[in-house]
Structure formats: structure tokens, C-alpha cells
Amino acid sequence: MASRIPKLNTFNLPALSEEAASATASPARGKEMRTNLLQKLRPPPLVHAWDFWHDRQDRNKKGPRSSSPPEESSYEDRLVKLTEITDVREFWEMFNNFDVTSLPLRDSIHLFHKGVKPVWEDPRNVKGGCWTFRVPKEKAKDFWKEVCMMAIGEKLQEAVASKRITAFIDDICGISLSVRFTSTLITVWNRDADHTSGVQKILEVVLNNLPPELQPKNDSAYYYKKHSEHAGFKAPTTDAQMTDAVTTERE
């Protein structure tokens, strides 16, 4: 009589029970494994989540259909949030699929901390201001990319970090790009326009991190201005109004 030869476990692994083998082969188990794998491969999240906005000049105010011409749109009506960015992959998807060189005259885009609207009267912006850089149109895309990287990489935020004993902590609110006749305006918004050292440090960080070919030719190519100094600024008179205030016109 032939002797029984036990089946060998070639890799010296413990044999799976029928229940375990069934679970591994099941579609639900496979889906769970795929989800876990994708989570491990996901790019690390950014320190802050960001909202990407578009202000399109030809976007008319919504209203009932009529034969009369559409009403002139306000800044708030034209402003639309396109996407939210929480990791590096989502940032590059946005950057590579939105061609800033094709933006028409007077259109703007904004990359802002989640929950902050790119309007002067937003509660996070109302006491702030921004650095504006006048950039030649042929350099605008590269300049914008560099400033975006400074923003999502937290270099700009580090510029306004402070140990000041104050209840009003400075913050980078966002960055913007606006198309004008002879140049492109790229702006860096901060929360506290009275934080003198922070305001100056923002400029230093931008200039120190730009490659030589993107450096402004002279100091007349950039300036800082408080939001409240703009003619179209509408100062909120109460906390409730501060939350709801919007700007109807922009430069």
C-alpha cells in the first residue's frame, strides 16, 4: 500500500482556514485592500486646505428670463469657487488644467485658505492688505507658479509668524492673479496690515525665492496697500455686517 505523503507548505506559511480564504477572495475584501492601498499612495495633505476661485468678467447676474439686457454683474456675482485643494496632487491638477495665459482681460483667479472669500470685506481680510506685483505678461505663468508654491509650502505663512502679544494673529489669506492691459497683477493677501514687520517679511520671502529671471526690475514694480484704502472698500459697521459685507466694484 502506498504511503500517504503530506502536502507540503512550500513557503512555511500557516494554512488558511476556509473562512479566511473565502474572505480574501471576496469582492468586498478586494475593495477594502484597494482602498487601503490608495490611502497609502495618496500624497501627504497640505498644512492648509485651499479654495480656487475664478472672477470672470462676462459672468452676468442671475435672474429671471426677460427680453431686457442682463444687469451689470457685481464682483460677488462673478466670483465662483471652482475646486478645493488639499494635497500636492490636487494642486498640480488645478495648475496644469487651468491655463492662466488664456485668461481674458480683467479676469482674476484666487487661491485662498478654505473658508476665506477673496473679497476685501471678508472677516479674515477686512483689517488686512496685500502686496501687488506688476508682472510682464510673458512671465506671469512662471511668477504665479512660484508664488503658489510659496503659499502651499507655507513659506509665506512663516513670514507673518510672530510672538506678538495680541488677540489679532496675522495670517496669509491667499494669493491672486489679475489680467490687466499691459501687465498681470499678482497679489499676496495678509490678514493684519498693521503688522509692519510681517508685511516687510512677506516681500523679502517673495523676492528671495524668485529665480533671477523673474525678479522685478525695480521697486516701482510692487507696492503694499491696505484694503480699507481702496475707493470701493465698504467698511462693515457691525460684526453681523462684517460677515455679510461684499464689494460691488474692484479696480
PDB file of C-alpha atoms in Angstrom:
ATOM      1  CA  MET A   1       0.000   0.000   0.000  1.00  0.00           C
ATOM      2  CA  ALA A   2       1.372   3.413  -0.955  1.00  0.00           C
ATOM      3  CA  SER A   3       2.170   5.619   1.971  1.00  0.00           C
ATOM      4  CA  ARG A   4       0.374   8.902   2.297  1.00  0.00           C
ATOM      5  CA  ILE A   5       2.633  11.864   1.584  1.00  0.00           C
ATOM      6  CA  PRO A   6       1.569  15.017   3.407  1.00  0.00           C
ATOM      7  CA  LYS A   7       1.097  18.130   1.347  1.00  0.00           C
ATOM      8  CA  LEU A   8       3.999  20.498   1.826  1.00  0.00           C
ATOM      9  CA  ASN A   9       3.540  24.186   2.619  1.00  0.00           C
ATOM     10  CA  THR A  10       6.313  25.360   0.297  1.00  0.00           C
ATOM     11  CA  PHE A  11       6.827  28.730   1.971  1.00  0.00           C
ATOM     12  CA  ASN A  12       6.295  27.519   5.538  1.00  0.00           C
ATOM     13  CA  LEU A  13       3.232  29.740   5.862  1.00  0.00           C
ATOM     14  CA  PRO A  14       0.291  28.828   8.053  1.00  0.00           C
ATOM     15  CA  ALA A  15      -2.554  27.306   6.089  1.00  0.00           C
ATOM     16  CA  LEU A  16      -5.646  29.480   5.678  1.00  0.00           C
ATOM     17  CA  SER A  17      -8.930  28.308   7.054  1.00  0.00           C
ATOM     18  CA  GLU A  18     -11.815  28.016   4.629  1.00  0.00           C
ATOM     19  CA  GLU A  19     -13.378  31.106   6.221  1.00  0.00           C
ATOM     20  CA  ALA A  20     -10.184  33.184   5.838  1.00  0.00           C
ATOM     21  CA  ALA A  21      -9.652  32.030   2.269  1.00  0.00           C
ATOM     22  CA  SER A  22     -13.217  32.954   1.413  1.00  0.00           C
ATOM     23  CA  ALA A  23     -12.813  36.443   2.918  1.00  0.00           C
ATOM     24  CA  THR A  24      -9.608  37.071   0.933  1.00  0.00           C
ATOM     25  CA  ALA A  25     -11.213  36.053  -2.329  1.00  0.00           C
ATOM     26  CA  SER A  26     -14.414  38.003  -1.809  1.00  0.00           C
ATOM     27  CA  PRO A  27     -15.065  41.242  -3.778  1.00  0.00           C
ATOM     28  CA  ALA A  28     -15.641  43.141  -0.535  1.00  0.00           C
ATOM     29  CA  ARG A  29     -12.230  42.122   0.770  1.00  0.00           C
ATOM     30  CA  GLY A  30     -10.604  43.093  -2.521  1.00  0.00           C
ATOM     31  CA  LYS A  31     -12.260  46.506  -2.414  1.00  0.00           C
ATOM     32  CA  GLU A  32     -11.043  47.054   1.139  1.00  0.00           C
ATOM     33  CA  MET A  33      -7.471  46.156   0.176  1.00  0.00           C
ATOM     34  CA  ARG A  34      -7.601  48.522  -2.816  1.00  0.00           C
ATOM     35  CA  THR A  35      -8.890  51.345  -0.626  1.00  0.00           C
ATOM     36  CA  ASN A  36      -6.115  50.804   1.901  1.00  0.00           C
ATOM     37  CA  LEU A  37      -3.521  50.768  -0.864  1.00  0.00           C
ATOM     38  CA  LEU A  38      -4.804  54.005  -2.390  1.00  0.00           C
ATOM     39  CA  GLN A  39      -4.749  55.669   1.006  1.00  0.00           C
ATOM     40  CA  LYS A  40      -1.110  54.714   1.446  1.00  0.00           C
ATOM     41  CA  LEU A  41      -0.228  56.039  -2.015  1.00  0.00           C
ATOM     42  CA  ARG A  42      -2.087  59.338  -1.542  1.00  0.00           C
ATOM     43  CA  PRO A  43       0.175  62.403  -1.432  1.00  0.00           C
ATOM     44  CA  PRO A  44       0.627  63.930   2.027  1.00  0.00           C
ATOM     45  CA  PRO A  45      -2.024  66.549   2.811  1.00  0.00           C
ATOM     46  CA  LEU A  46      -1.173  70.244   2.739  1.00  0.00           C
ATOM     47  CA  VAL A  47      -0.992  72.148   6.022  1.00  0.00           C
ATOM     48  CA  HIS A  48      -3.980  74.248   4.924  1.00  0.00           C
ATOM     49  CA  ALA A  49      -6.833  73.394   2.583  1.00  0.00           C
ATOM     50  CA  TRP A  50      -7.253  75.920  -0.230  1.00  0.00           C
ATOM     51  CA  ASP A  51     -10.144  77.095  -2.393  1.00  0.00           C
ATOM     52  CA  PHE A  52      -9.563  78.025  -6.043  1.00  0.00           C
ATOM     53  CA  TRP A  53     -11.797  80.861  -7.283  1.00  0.00           C
ATOM     54  CA  HIS A  54     -12.452  82.469 -10.669  1.00  0.00           C
ATOM     55  CA  ASP A  55     -13.735  86.004 -11.216  1.00  0.00           C
ATOM     56  CA  ARG A  56     -14.962  86.061 -14.814  1.00  0.00           C
ATOM     57  CA  GLN A  57     -15.913  89.471 -16.145  1.00  0.00           C
ATOM     58  CA  ASP A  58     -18.554  88.215 -18.602  1.00  0.00           C
ATOM     59  CA  ARG A  59     -20.496  86.291 -15.952  1.00  0.00           C
ATOM     60  CA  ASN A  60     -23.857  88.079 -15.741  1.00  0.00           C
ATOM     61  CA  LYS A  61     -26.028  88.424 -12.680  1.00  0.00           C
ATOM     62  CA  LYS A  62     -28.505  85.557 -12.435  1.00  0.00           C
ATOM     63  CA  GLY A  63     -32.150  86.448 -12.645  1.00  0.00           C
ATOM     64  CA  PRO A  64     -35.486  85.596 -14.334  1.00  0.00           C
ATOM     65  CA  ARG A  65     -35.557  85.381 -18.103  1.00  0.00           C
ATOM     66  CA  SER A  66     -36.582  88.590 -19.809  1.00  0.00           C
ATOM     67  CA  SER A  67     -36.110  90.443 -23.068  1.00  0.00           C
ATOM     68  CA  SER A  68     -34.254  93.270 -21.321  1.00  0.00           C
ATOM     69  CA  PRO A  69     -30.431  93.348 -21.235  1.00  0.00           C
ATOM     70  CA  PRO A  70     -28.841  91.481 -18.283  1.00  0.00           C
ATOM     71  CA  GLU A  71     -27.954  93.524 -15.243  1.00  0.00           C
ATOM     72  CA  GLU A  72     -24.334  94.509 -14.772  1.00  0.00           C
ATOM     73  CA  SER A  73     -22.805  91.841 -12.571  1.00  0.00           C
ATOM     74  CA  SER A  74     -21.249  92.679  -9.225  1.00  0.00           C
ATOM     75  CA  TYR A  75     -17.943  91.316  -8.045  1.00  0.00           C
ATOM     76  CA  GLU A  76     -19.728  88.832  -5.780  1.00  0.00           C
ATOM     77  CA  ASP A  77     -21.911  87.583  -8.658  1.00  0.00           C
ATOM     78  CA  ARG A  78     -18.883  86.958 -10.863  1.00  0.00           C
ATOM     79  CA  LEU A  79     -16.926  85.072  -8.211  1.00  0.00           C
ATOM     80  CA  VAL A  80     -17.198  81.274  -8.434  1.00  0.00           C
ATOM     81  CA  LYS A  81     -15.327  78.616  -6.459  1.00  0.00           C
ATOM     82  CA  LEU A  82     -14.013  76.019  -8.888  1.00  0.00           C
ATOM     83  CA  THR A  83     -12.371  73.441  -6.638  1.00  0.00           C
ATOM     84  CA  GLU A  84     -10.851  72.656  -3.247  1.00  0.00           C
ATOM     85  CA  ILE A  85      -7.179  71.705  -2.915  1.00  0.00           C
ATOM     86  CA  THR A  86      -5.984  69.595  -0.003  1.00  0.00           C
ATOM     87  CA  ASP A  87      -2.816  67.907  -1.300  1.00  0.00           C
ATOM     88  CA  VAL A  88       0.015  68.441  -3.803  1.00  0.00           C
ATOM     89  CA  ARG A  89      -1.553  66.234  -6.462  1.00  0.00           C
ATOM     90  CA  GLU A  90      -4.765  68.280  -6.437  1.00  0.00           C
ATOM     91  CA  PHE A  91      -2.719  71.476  -6.701  1.00  0.00           C
ATOM     92  CA  TRP A  92      -0.906  70.302  -9.831  1.00  0.00           C
ATOM     93  CA  GLU A  93      -4.167  69.085 -11.360  1.00  0.00           C
ATOM     94  CA  MET A  94      -5.528  72.588 -10.912  1.00  0.00           C
ATOM     95  CA  PHE A  95      -2.365  74.330 -12.113  1.00  0.00           C
ATOM     96  CA  ASN A  96      -1.860  72.164 -15.199  1.00  0.00           C
ATOM     97  CA  ASN A  97      -5.502  72.247 -16.269  1.00  0.00           C
ATOM     98  CA  PHE A  98      -6.161  75.955 -15.866  1.00  0.00           C
ATOM     99  CA  ASP A  99      -4.141  77.973 -18.367  1.00  0.00           C
ATOM    100  CA  VAL A 100      -3.612  81.418 -16.848  1.00  0.00           C
ATOM    101  CA  THR A 101      -2.188  82.697 -20.152  1.00  0.00           C
ATOM    102  CA  SER A 102      -5.627  82.286 -21.752  1.00  0.00           C
ATOM    103  CA  LEU A 103      -7.475  84.407 -19.186  1.00  0.00           C
ATOM    104  CA  PRO A 104      -9.229  87.361 -20.840  1.00  0.00           C
ATOM    105  CA  LEU A 105      -8.637  90.962 -19.870  1.00  0.00           C
ATOM    106  CA  ARG A 106      -9.751  91.855 -16.305  1.00  0.00           C
ATOM    107  CA  ASP A 107     -10.422  88.240 -15.282  1.00  0.00           C
ATOM    108  CA  SER A 108      -8.909  87.109 -11.982  1.00  0.00           C
ATOM    109  CA  ILE A 109      -8.167  83.848 -10.190  1.00  0.00           C
ATOM    110  CA  HIS A 110      -7.628  83.366  -6.466  1.00  0.00           C
ATOM    111  CA  LEU A 111      -6.051  80.654  -4.314  1.00  0.00           C
ATOM    112  CA  PHE A 112      -7.299  81.259  -0.765  1.00  0.00           C
ATOM    113  CA  HIS A 113      -7.381  79.443   2.537  1.00  0.00           C
ATOM    114  CA  LYS A 114     -10.536  77.359   2.760  1.00  0.00           C
ATOM    115  CA  GLY A 115     -13.386  79.401   4.202  1.00  0.00           C
ATOM    116  CA  VAL A 116     -11.913  82.797   3.246  1.00  0.00           C
ATOM    117  CA  LYS A 117     -13.513  84.633   0.339  1.00  0.00           C
ATOM    118  CA  PRO A 118     -11.254  86.750  -1.882  1.00  0.00           C
ATOM    119  CA  VAL A 119     -13.092  89.968  -1.038  1.00  0.00           C
ATOM    120  CA  TRP A 120     -11.736  92.882   0.982  1.00  0.00           C
ATOM    121  CA  GLU A 121     -14.620  92.818   3.450  1.00  0.00           C
ATOM    122  CA  ASP A 122     -14.412  89.154   4.382  1.00  0.00           C
ATOM    123  CA  PRO A 123     -13.941  88.935   8.190  1.00  0.00           C
ATOM    124  CA  ARG A 124     -10.461  87.456   7.701  1.00  0.00           C
ATOM    125  CA  ASN A 125      -9.452  90.171   5.226  1.00  0.00           C
ATOM    126  CA  VAL A 126     -11.143  93.328   6.457  1.00  0.00           C
ATOM    127  CA  LYS A 127      -8.165  94.562   8.536  1.00  0.00           C
ATOM    128  CA  GLY A 128      -5.560  93.361   6.077  1.00  0.00           C
ATOM    129  CA  GLY A 129      -3.897  94.366   2.863  1.00  0.00           C
ATOM    130  CA  CYS A 130      -1.830  92.907   0.065  1.00  0.00           C
ATOM    131  CA  TRP A 131       1.416  93.155  -1.819  1.00  0.00           C
ATOM    132  CA  THR A 132       0.828  93.719  -5.536  1.00  0.00           C
ATOM    133  CA  PHE A 133       3.455  92.775  -8.110  1.00  0.00           C
ATOM    134  CA  ARG A 134       3.189  94.097 -11.660  1.00  0.00           C
ATOM    135  CA  VAL A 135       4.477  91.246 -13.804  1.00  0.00           C
ATOM    136  CA  PRO A 136       5.094  91.270 -17.582  1.00  0.00           C
ATOM    137  CA  LYS A 137       2.513  89.040 -19.221  1.00  0.00           C
ATOM    138  CA  GLU A 138       5.106  86.711 -20.711  1.00  0.00           C
ATOM    139  CA  LYS A 139       6.432  85.967 -17.202  1.00  0.00           C
ATOM    140  CA  ALA A 140       3.089  85.785 -15.418  1.00  0.00           C
ATOM    141  CA  LYS A 141       2.618  81.996 -15.522  1.00  0.00           C
ATOM    142  CA  ASP A 142       6.053  81.253 -14.053  1.00  0.00           C
ATOM    143  CA  PHE A 143       5.743  84.034 -11.470  1.00  0.00           C
ATOM    144  CA  TRP A 144       2.313  82.715 -10.445  1.00  0.00           C
ATOM    145  CA  LYS A 145       3.669  79.181 -10.097  1.00  0.00           C
ATOM    146  CA  GLU A 146       6.497  80.349  -7.824  1.00  0.00           C
ATOM    147  CA  VAL A 147       4.141  82.324  -5.565  1.00  0.00           C
ATOM    148  CA  CYS A 148       1.704  79.391  -5.457  1.00  0.00           C
ATOM    149  CA  MET A 149       4.494  77.124  -4.267  1.00  0.00           C
ATOM    150  CA  MET A 150       5.456  79.648  -1.590  1.00  0.00           C
ATOM    151  CA  ALA A 151       1.840  79.702  -0.448  1.00  0.00           C
ATOM    152  CA  ILE A 152       1.039  75.991  -0.276  1.00  0.00           C
ATOM    153  CA  GLY A 153       4.558  75.267   1.024  1.00  0.00           C
ATOM    154  CA  GLU A 154       3.883  77.634   3.959  1.00  0.00           C
ATOM    155  CA  LYS A 155       6.859  79.917   3.216  1.00  0.00           C
ATOM    156  CA  LEU A 156       4.555  82.943   3.100  1.00  0.00           C
ATOM    157  CA  GLN A 157       2.851  81.912   6.319  1.00  0.00           C
ATOM    158  CA  GLU A 158       6.228  81.656   8.050  1.00  0.00           C
ATOM    159  CA  ALA A 159       6.856  85.278   7.067  1.00  0.00           C
ATOM    160  CA  VAL A 160       3.985  86.560   9.216  1.00  0.00           C
ATOM    161  CA  ALA A 161       4.532  84.167  12.113  1.00  0.00           C
ATOM    162  CA  SER A 162       5.027  86.228  15.242  1.00  0.00           C
ATOM    163  CA  LYS A 163       5.155  86.045  19.022  1.00  0.00           C
ATOM    164  CA  ARG A 164       3.357  89.368  19.326  1.00  0.00           C
ATOM    165  CA  ILE A 165       1.089  89.591  22.364  1.00  0.00           C
ATOM    166  CA  THR A 166      -2.116  90.401  20.518  1.00  0.00           C
ATOM    167  CA  ALA A 167      -5.507  88.800  20.061  1.00  0.00           C
ATOM    168  CA  PHE A 168      -5.371  89.532  16.341  1.00  0.00           C
ATOM    169  CA  ILE A 169      -2.988  86.972  14.866  1.00  0.00           C
ATOM    170  CA  ASP A 170      -1.626  87.648  11.383  1.00  0.00           C
ATOM    171  CA  ASP A 171      -2.175  85.116   8.641  1.00  0.00           C
ATOM    172  CA  ILE A 172      -1.721  84.668   4.901  1.00  0.00           C
ATOM    173  CA  CYS A 173      -5.255  84.754   3.496  1.00  0.00           C
ATOM    174  CA  GLY A 174      -4.493  83.946  -0.123  1.00  0.00           C
ATOM    175  CA  ILE A 175      -2.946  84.941  -3.436  1.00  0.00           C
ATOM    176  CA  SER A 176      -4.475  86.298  -6.638  1.00  0.00           C
ATOM    177  CA  LEU A 177      -3.704  86.821 -10.310  1.00  0.00           C
ATOM    178  CA  SER A 178      -5.474  89.525 -12.332  1.00  0.00           C
ATOM    179  CA  VAL A 179      -5.101  90.289 -16.041  1.00  0.00           C
ATOM    180  CA  ARG A 180      -4.717  93.958 -16.936  1.00  0.00           C
ATOM    181  CA  PHE A 181      -3.941  95.854 -20.158  1.00  0.00           C
ATOM    182  CA  THR A 182      -0.165  95.994 -20.062  1.00  0.00           C
ATOM    183  CA  SER A 183       0.732  93.559 -17.279  1.00  0.00           C
ATOM    184  CA  THR A 184      -0.533  90.905 -14.899  1.00  0.00           C
ATOM    185  CA  LEU A 185      -1.082  91.728 -11.229  1.00  0.00           C
ATOM    186  CA  ILE A 186      -0.117  89.035  -8.731  1.00  0.00           C
ATOM    187  CA  THR A 187      -1.052  89.771  -5.130  1.00  0.00           C
ATOM    188  CA  VAL A 188      -0.337  88.271  -1.718  1.00  0.00           C
ATOM    189  CA  TRP A 189      -3.030  88.990   0.886  1.00  0.00           C
ATOM    190  CA  ASN A 190      -2.312  89.058   4.619  1.00  0.00           C
ATOM    191  CA  ARG A 191      -4.741  89.479   7.482  1.00  0.00           C
ATOM    192  CA  ASP A 192      -3.089  92.261   9.517  1.00  0.00           C
ATOM    193  CA  ALA A 193      -1.977  95.335   7.583  1.00  0.00           C
ATOM    194  CA  ASP A 194      -0.613  96.876  10.794  1.00  0.00           C
ATOM    195  CA  HIS A 195       1.862  94.034  11.314  1.00  0.00           C
ATOM    196  CA  THR A 196       4.720  96.107   9.888  1.00  0.00           C
ATOM    197  CA  SER A 197       7.477  93.538  10.283  1.00  0.00           C
ATOM    198  CA  GLY A 198       5.280  90.789   8.852  1.00  0.00           C
ATOM    199  CA  VAL A 199       4.354  92.888   5.824  1.00  0.00           C
ATOM    200  CA  GLN A 200       8.028  93.578   5.124  1.00  0.00           C
ATOM    201  CA  LYS A 201       8.953  89.934   5.623  1.00  0.00           C
ATOM    202  CA  ILE A 202       6.395  88.830   3.019  1.00  0.00           C
ATOM    203  CA  LEU A 203       8.156  90.979   0.441  1.00  0.00           C
ATOM    204  CA  GLU A 204      11.545  89.590   1.427  1.00  0.00           C
ATOM    205  CA  VAL A 205      10.330  85.998   1.155  1.00  0.00           C
ATOM    206  CA  VAL A 206       8.871  86.567  -2.317  1.00  0.00           C
ATOM    207  CA  LEU A 207      11.970  88.340  -3.651  1.00  0.00           C
ATOM    208  CA  ASN A 208      14.390  85.877  -2.063  1.00  0.00           C
ATOM    209  CA  ASN A 209      12.602  82.856  -3.531  1.00  0.00           C
ATOM    210  CA  LEU A 210      12.082  84.114  -7.080  1.00  0.00           C
ATOM    211  CA  PRO A 211      14.620  82.924  -9.673  1.00  0.00           C
ATOM    212  CA  PRO A 212      16.777  85.678 -11.241  1.00  0.00           C
ATOM    213  CA  GLU A 213      14.779  85.818 -14.475  1.00  0.00           C
ATOM    214  CA  LEU A 214      11.567  86.642 -12.565  1.00  0.00           C
ATOM    215  CA  GLN A 215      12.983  89.322 -10.267  1.00  0.00           C
ATOM    216  CA  PRO A 216      11.212  92.714 -10.554  1.00  0.00           C
ATOM    217  CA  LYS A 217      13.367  95.236 -12.399  1.00  0.00           C
ATOM    218  CA  ASN A 218      12.879  97.903  -9.753  1.00  0.00           C
ATOM    219  CA  ASP A 219      10.882  98.669  -6.624  1.00  0.00           C
ATOM    220  CA  SER A 220       8.225 100.514  -8.621  1.00  0.00           C
ATOM    221  CA  ALA A 221       7.044  97.099  -9.833  1.00  0.00           C
ATOM    222  CA  TYR A 222       5.495  96.248  -6.450  1.00  0.00           C
ATOM    223  CA  TYR A 223       3.650  98.002  -3.634  1.00  0.00           C
ATOM    224  CA  TYR A 224       1.635  97.298  -0.491  1.00  0.00           C
ATOM    225  CA  LYS A 225      -1.835  98.701   0.184  1.00  0.00           C
ATOM    226  CA  LYS A 226      -4.446  98.233   2.901  1.00  0.00           C
ATOM    227  CA  HIS A 227      -7.823  97.002   1.663  1.00  0.00           C
ATOM    228  CA  SER A 228      -9.514  99.837   3.551  1.00  0.00           C
ATOM    229  CA  GLU A 229      -7.598 102.369   1.431  1.00  0.00           C
ATOM    230  CA  HIS A 230      -9.325 101.300  -1.788  1.00  0.00           C
ATOM    231  CA  ALA A 231     -12.130 103.562  -3.005  1.00  0.00           C
ATOM    232  CA  GLY A 232     -14.528 100.619  -3.367  1.00  0.00           C
ATOM    233  CA  PHE A 233     -13.999  99.314   0.159  1.00  0.00           C
ATOM    234  CA  LYS A 234     -17.199  99.127   2.223  1.00  0.00           C
ATOM    235  CA  ALA A 235     -16.370  99.165   5.904  1.00  0.00           C
ATOM    236  CA  PRO A 236     -18.647  96.891   7.970  1.00  0.00           C
ATOM    237  CA  THR A 237     -20.272  98.795  10.841  1.00  0.00           C
ATOM    238  CA  THR A 238     -21.225  95.789  12.975  1.00  0.00           C
ATOM    239  CA  ASP A 239     -19.980  92.243  13.435  1.00  0.00           C
ATOM    240  CA  ALA A 240     -23.026  90.893  11.612  1.00  0.00           C
ATOM    241  CA  GLN A 241     -22.471  93.229   8.685  1.00  0.00           C
ATOM    242  CA  MET A 242     -18.793  92.306   8.641  1.00  0.00           C
ATOM    243  CA  THR A 243     -19.753  88.710   7.953  1.00  0.00           C
ATOM    244  CA  ASP A 244     -22.104  89.529   5.104  1.00  0.00           C
ATOM    245  CA  ALA A 245     -20.352  92.536   3.552  1.00  0.00           C
ATOM    246  CA  VAL A 246     -19.244  92.262  -0.062  1.00  0.00           C
ATOM    247  CA  THR A 247     -17.616  94.585  -2.563  1.00  0.00           C
ATOM    248  CA  THR A 248     -19.577  95.641  -5.638  1.00  0.00           C
ATOM    249  CA  GLU A 249     -16.685  97.012  -7.622  1.00  0.00           C
ATOM    250  CA  ARG A 250     -12.974  96.326  -7.986  1.00  0.00           C
ATOM    251  CA  GLU A 251     -10.184  98.280  -9.572  1.00  0.00           C
TER     252      GLU A 251
END
